[in-house]
Amino acid sequence: MKQLLQKLTETFSPSGYEAAIREVIRAEVEPLADEIRVDALGNLIVRKGPSTGSEQAKKIMVAAHMDEIGLIASHIDENGFIRFTTIGGVYPQMLMGARVRFYNGIPGILYTEPLDAPTDTPSIEKMFIDVGAKSRADCPIKIGEVAAFERPFLDLGDRLVAKSMDDRIGCLVAIEALRALKSTPNEVYFVFTTQEEVGTRGAETSAFGLDPDLGFSLDVTGWGDTPGRKHFDIALGKGPAIKIKDGGMLSDPRIIQWMVKTAEANGIPYQREVLLGGTTDARAMQLVRAGVPVGCISIPCRYVHSPSEMVDYNDVQNAVKLTVALLENSVEL
Ligand code: CO
Ligand code: ZN
């Protein structure tokens, strides 16, 4: 599982450019699927279970996003320095001295124009990418080419660190749940979505296409267990979090209850999550068509949207267990 996580997190696929990560995931899930397809926005849709449900077979959508935050070249000056804008929530304080890799494989480093004080945080407008080019003609990057953080996977035992843990860890949980789910009376659709980081766009179209009876997302949440963090009771290693609220969604109380009951019946540790900002694919799923009851299983993650996002391996394994337990029996909300 760790090896697969390394492969998933070391793949470069910012929003809108999910082809590379989709191929990695497809190779894993194709042998496990009853049906597999890719829709117009690039979502990878994997069905497990019966295709035409009986009365009690519910159509369940489980979403994990494949894309990651990134950068996109917007201007190349005569000396070959690349100006850029962001794809998703990229913060300048994460970028000084960072390394990125363009989708075409070219690596680059980030720096800034001189600042008024060396302790200032540069704005994105002041920053540039240096790919070693000496002139515009010499620069191997064209305007519109995308890049993502370059940072190797790190195994610290229980704690695992990587760029794009958001949300390759959700993808891993979905893949492993699919592997462990031997049979299900439900019509389950695991959807590996595109463009979450720019506004849950892939989830919106795939949920519309599938028209599920209920669903949940698998994504990271924040953390409250490092120095100076207050009033957020999520810690690494205490179990996956059952989302009650985030910045964009109130989970359906019936879904919360289903998740809590299932975790308790199976002896799976869990945490209760009220996240102040941010949201997940579940928001888009909830608001599609005439509305869908949804929730979210969150994997606690430190340093979200930095090049070194950290999760706890036990939480990951328990998130897989909870996902399987939710899907293996028929659901009555
Ligand atoms: Co994110
Ligand atoms: Zn995410």
mmCIF file of N, CA and C in Angstrom, residues 234-288:
data_model
loop_
_atom_site.group_PDB
_atom_site.id
_atom_site.type_symbol
_atom_site.label_atom_id
_atom_site.label_comp_id
_atom_site.label_asym_id
_atom_site.label_seq_id
_atom_site.Cartn_x
_atom_site.Cartn_y
_atom_site.Cartn_z
ATOM 1 N N ILE A 234 -8.968 17.692 15.560
ATOM 2 C CA ILE A 234 -8.586 16.578 14.691
ATOM 3 C C ILE A 234 -7.095 16.315 14.882
ATOM 4 N N ALA A 235 -6.761 15.049 15.170
ATOM 5 C CA ALA A 235 -5.358 14.686 15.381
ATOM 6 C C ALA A 235 -4.988 13.516 14.475
ATOM 7 N N LEU A 236 -3.743 13.457 14.079
ATOM 8 C CA LEU A 236 -3.269 12.311 13.299
ATOM 9 C C LEU A 236 -3.248 11.070 14.182
ATOM 10 N N GLY A 237 -3.683 9.949 13.622
ATOM 11 C CA GLY A 237 -3.587 8.672 14.330
ATOM 12 C C GLY A 237 -4.802 8.306 15.172
ATOM 13 N N LYS A 238 -5.791 9.212 15.226
ATOM 14 C CA LYS A 238 -6.980 8.917 16.035
ATOM 15 C C LYS A 238 -8.157 8.423 15.194
ATOM 16 N N GLY A 239 -7.870 8.096 13.945
ATOM 17 C CA GLY A 239 -8.915 7.550 13.085
ATOM 18 C C GLY A 239 -9.349 8.517 12.010
ATOM 19 N N PRO A 240 -9.984 7.994 10.956
ATOM 20 C CA PRO A 240 -10.533 8.881 9.932
ATOM 21 C C PRO A 240 -11.604 9.774 10.556
ATOM 22 N N ALA A 241 -11.858 10.915 9.934
ATOM 23 C CA ALA A 241 -12.853 11.841 10.474
ATOM 24 C C ALA A 241 -14.145 11.736 9.679
ATOM 25 N N ILE A 242 -15.244 11.730 10.412
ATOM 26 C CA ILE A 242 -16.563 11.779 9.787
ATOM 27 C C ILE A 242 -16.960 13.243 9.746
ATOM 28 N N LYS A 243 -17.098 13.760 8.532
ATOM 29 C CA LYS A 243 -17.356 15.195 8.387
ATOM 30 C C LYS A 243 -18.789 15.529 8.761
ATOM 31 N N ILE A 244 -18.926 16.546 9.581
ATOM 32 C CA ILE A 244 -20.246 17.048 9.959
ATOM 33 C C ILE A 244 -20.513 18.362 9.231
ATOM 34 N N LYS A 245 -19.452 19.167 9.138
ATOM 35 C CA LYS A 245 -19.572 20.447 8.440
ATOM 36 C C LYS A 245 -18.202 20.864 7.923
ATOM 37 N N ASP A 246 -18.184 21.521 6.781
ATOM 38 C CA ASP A 246 -16.978 22.243 6.369
ATOM 39 C C ASP A 246 -17.398 23.594 5.810
ATOM 40 N N GLY A 247 -16.484 24.282 5.141
ATOM 41 C CA GLY A 247 -16.776 25.630 4.678
ATOM 42 C C GLY A 247 -17.837 25.702 3.592
ATOM 43 N N GLY A 248 -18.146 24.578 2.963
ATOM 44 C CA GLY A 248 -19.096 24.609 1.854
ATOM 45 C C GLY A 248 -20.259 23.653 1.984
ATOM 46 N N MET A 249 -20.290 22.881 3.064
ATOM 47 C CA MET A 249 -21.285 21.813 3.129
ATOM 48 C C MET A 249 -21.668 21.447 4.556
ATOM 49 N N LEU A 250 -22.942 21.136 4.723
ATOM 50 C CA LEU A 250 -23.418 20.443 5.920
ATOM 51 C C LEU A 250 -23.705 19.015 5.491
ATOM 52 N N SER A 251 -23.023 18.050 6.088
ATOM 53 C CA SER A 251 -23.307 16.654 5.739
ATOM 54 C C SER A 251 -24.745 16.332 6.127
ATOM 55 N N ASP A 252 -25.356 15.439 5.358
ATOM 56 C CA ASP A 252 -26.713 14.999 5.673
ATOM 57 C C ASP A 252 -26.683 14.225 6.996
ATOM 58 N N PRO A 253 -27.532 14.574 7.962
ATOM 59 C CA PRO A 253 -27.499 13.888 9.262
ATOM 60 C C PRO A 253 -27.681 12.381 9.150
ATOM 61 N N ARG A 254 -28.430 11.933 8.159
ATOM 62 C CA ARG A 254 -28.632 10.483 7.987
ATOM 63 C C ARG A 254 -27.329 9.807 7.557
ATOM 64 N N ILE A 255 -26.560 10.511 6.749
ATOM 65 C CA ILE A 255 -25.260 9.972 6.307
ATOM 66 C C ILE A 255 -24.283 9.936 7.490
ATOM 67 N N ILE A 256 -24.293 11.005 8.304
ATOM 68 C CA ILE A 256 -23.425 11.045 9.490
ATOM 69 C C ILE A 256 -23.748 9.857 10.395
ATOM 70 N N GLN A 257 -25.043 9.637 10.607
ATOM 71 C CA GLN A 257 -25.471 8.556 11.493
ATOM 72 C C GLN A 257 -25.079 7.184 10.941
ATOM 73 N N TRP A 258 -25.240 7.017 9.640
ATOM 74 C CA TRP A 258 -24.852 5.770 8.962
ATOM 75 C C TRP A 258 -23.353 5.518 9.161
ATOM 76 N N MET A 259 -22.563 6.546 9.030
ATOM 77 C CA MET A 259 -21.106 6.402 9.173
ATOM 78 C C MET A 259 -20.710 6.113 10.624
ATOM 79 N N VAL A 260 -21.324 6.846 11.554
ATOM 80 C CA VAL A 260 -21.004 6.664 12.978
ATOM 81 C C VAL A 260 -21.390 5.253 13.427
ATOM 82 N N LYS A 261 -22.603 4.839 13.080
ATOM 83 C CA LYS A 261 -23.088 3.506 13.466
ATOM 84 C C LYS A 261 -22.196 2.414 12.885
ATOM 85 N N THR A 262 -21.825 2.572 11.628
ATOM 86 C CA THR A 262 -20.994 1.565 10.960
ATOM 87 C C THR A 262 -19.608 1.499 11.604
ATOM 88 N N ALA A 263 -19.032 2.656 11.905
ATOM 89 C CA ALA A 263 -17.705 2.669 12.548
ATOM 90 C C ALA A 263 -17.788 1.980 13.908
ATOM 91 N N GLU A 264 -18.813 2.320 14.679
ATOM 92 C CA GLU A 264 -18.936 1.750 16.029
ATOM 93 C C GLU A 264 -19.222 0.252 15.985
ATOM 94 N N ALA A 265 -20.071 -0.171 15.068
ATOM 95 C CA ALA A 265 -20.397 -1.599 14.946
ATOM 96 C C ALA A 265 -19.182 -2.424 14.549
ATOM 97 N N ASN A 266 -18.233 -1.794 13.846
ATOM 98 C CA ASN A 266 -17.064 -2.528 13.365
ATOM 99 C C ASN A 266 -15.800 -2.237 14.176
ATOM 100 N N GLY A 267 -15.952 -1.489 15.259
ATOM 101 C CA GLY A 267 -14.795 -1.174 16.097
ATOM 102 C C GLY A 267 -13.733 -0.339 15.397
ATOM 103 N N ILE A 268 -14.167 0.523 14.485
ATOM 104 C CA ILE A 268 -13.219 1.379 13.750
ATOM 105 C C ILE A 268 -13.157 2.740 14.457
ATOM 106 N N PRO A 269 -11.962 3.186 14.866
ATOM 107 C CA PRO A 269 -11.875 4.502 15.512
ATOM 108 C C PRO A 269 -12.231 5.599 14.514
ATOM 109 N N TYR A 270 -12.876 6.669 15.009
ATOM 110 C CA TYR A 270 -13.206 7.788 14.123
ATOM 111 C C TYR A 270 -13.211 9.075 14.920
ATOM 112 N N GLN A 271 -13.124 10.188 14.223
ATOM 113 C CA GLN A 271 -13.186 11.503 14.854
ATOM 114 C C GLN A 271 -14.349 12.264 14.229
ATOM 115 N N ARG A 272 -14.894 13.213 14.974
ATOM 116 C CA ARG A 272 -15.993 14.046 14.473
ATOM 117 C C ARG A 272 -15.402 15.359 13.980
ATOM 118 N N GLU A 273 -15.726 15.708 12.745
ATOM 119 C CA GLU A 273 -15.055 16.847 12.112
ATOM 120 C C GLU A 273 -15.995 18.016 11.830
ATOM 121 N N VAL A 274 -15.628 19.166 12.357
ATOM 122 C CA VAL A 274 -16.241 20.432 11.945
ATOM 123 C C VAL A 274 -15.098 21.317 11.460
ATOM 124 N N LEU A 275 -14.983 21.429 10.154
ATOM 125 C CA LEU A 275 -13.880 22.177 9.526
ATOM 126 C C LEU A 275 -14.385 23.570 9.172
ATOM 127 N N LEU A 276 -13.610 24.581 9.548
ATOM 128 C CA LEU A 276 -14.101 25.955 9.378
ATOM 129 C C LEU A 276 -14.024 26.426 7.929
ATOM 130 N N GLY A 277 -12.978 26.068 7.222
ATOM 131 C CA GLY A 277 -12.845 26.520 5.827
ATOM 132 C C GLY A 277 -12.677 25.343 4.893
ATOM 133 N N GLY A 278 -12.750 25.600 3.616
ATOM 134 C CA GLY A 278 -12.506 24.552 2.630
ATOM 135 C C GLY A 278 -13.709 23.650 2.448
ATOM 136 N N THR A 279 -13.703 22.898 1.351
ATOM 137 C CA THR A 279 -14.767 21.925 1.128
ATOM 138 C C THR A 279 -14.232 20.821 0.224
ATOM 139 N N THR A 280 -15.112 19.900 -0.165
ATOM 140 C CA THR A 280 -14.688 18.744 -0.959
ATOM 141 C C THR A 280 -15.692 18.495 -2.088
ATOM 142 N N ASP A 281 -15.397 17.466 -2.867
ATOM 143 C CA ASP A 281 -16.292 17.041 -3.954
ATOM 144 C C ASP A 281 -17.723 16.792 -3.471
ATOM 145 N N ALA A 282 -17.878 16.456 -2.182
ATOM 146 C CA ALA A 282 -19.215 16.145 -1.668
ATOM 147 C C ALA A 282 -20.158 17.336 -1.811
ATOM 148 N N ARG A 283 -19.603 18.542 -1.721
ATOM 149 C CA ARG A 283 -20.448 19.732 -1.890
ATOM 150 C C ARG A 283 -21.110 19.744 -3.274
ATOM 151 N N ALA A 284 -20.305 19.453 -4.298
ATOM 152 C CA ALA A 284 -20.847 19.440 -5.660
ATOM 153 C C ALA A 284 -21.872 18.321 -5.825
ATOM 154 N N MET A 285 -21.584 17.172 -5.211
ATOM 155 C CA MET A 285 -22.504 16.030 -5.298
ATOM 156 C C MET A 285 -23.834 16.351 -4.628
ATOM 157 N N GLN A 286 -23.760 17.048 -3.498
ATOM 158 C CA GLN A 286 -24.970 17.363 -2.736
ATOM 159 C C GLN A 286 -25.925 18.257 -3.525
ATOM 160 N N LEU A 287 -25.334 19.150 -4.330
ATOM 161 C CA LEU A 287 -26.140 20.182 -4.985
ATOM 162 C C LEU A 287 -26.486 19.866 -6.437
ATOM 163 N N VAL A 288 -26.181 18.658 -6.877
ATOM 164 C CA VAL A 288 -26.444 18.333 -8.277
ATOM 165 C C VAL A 288 -27.919 17.955 -8.472
#
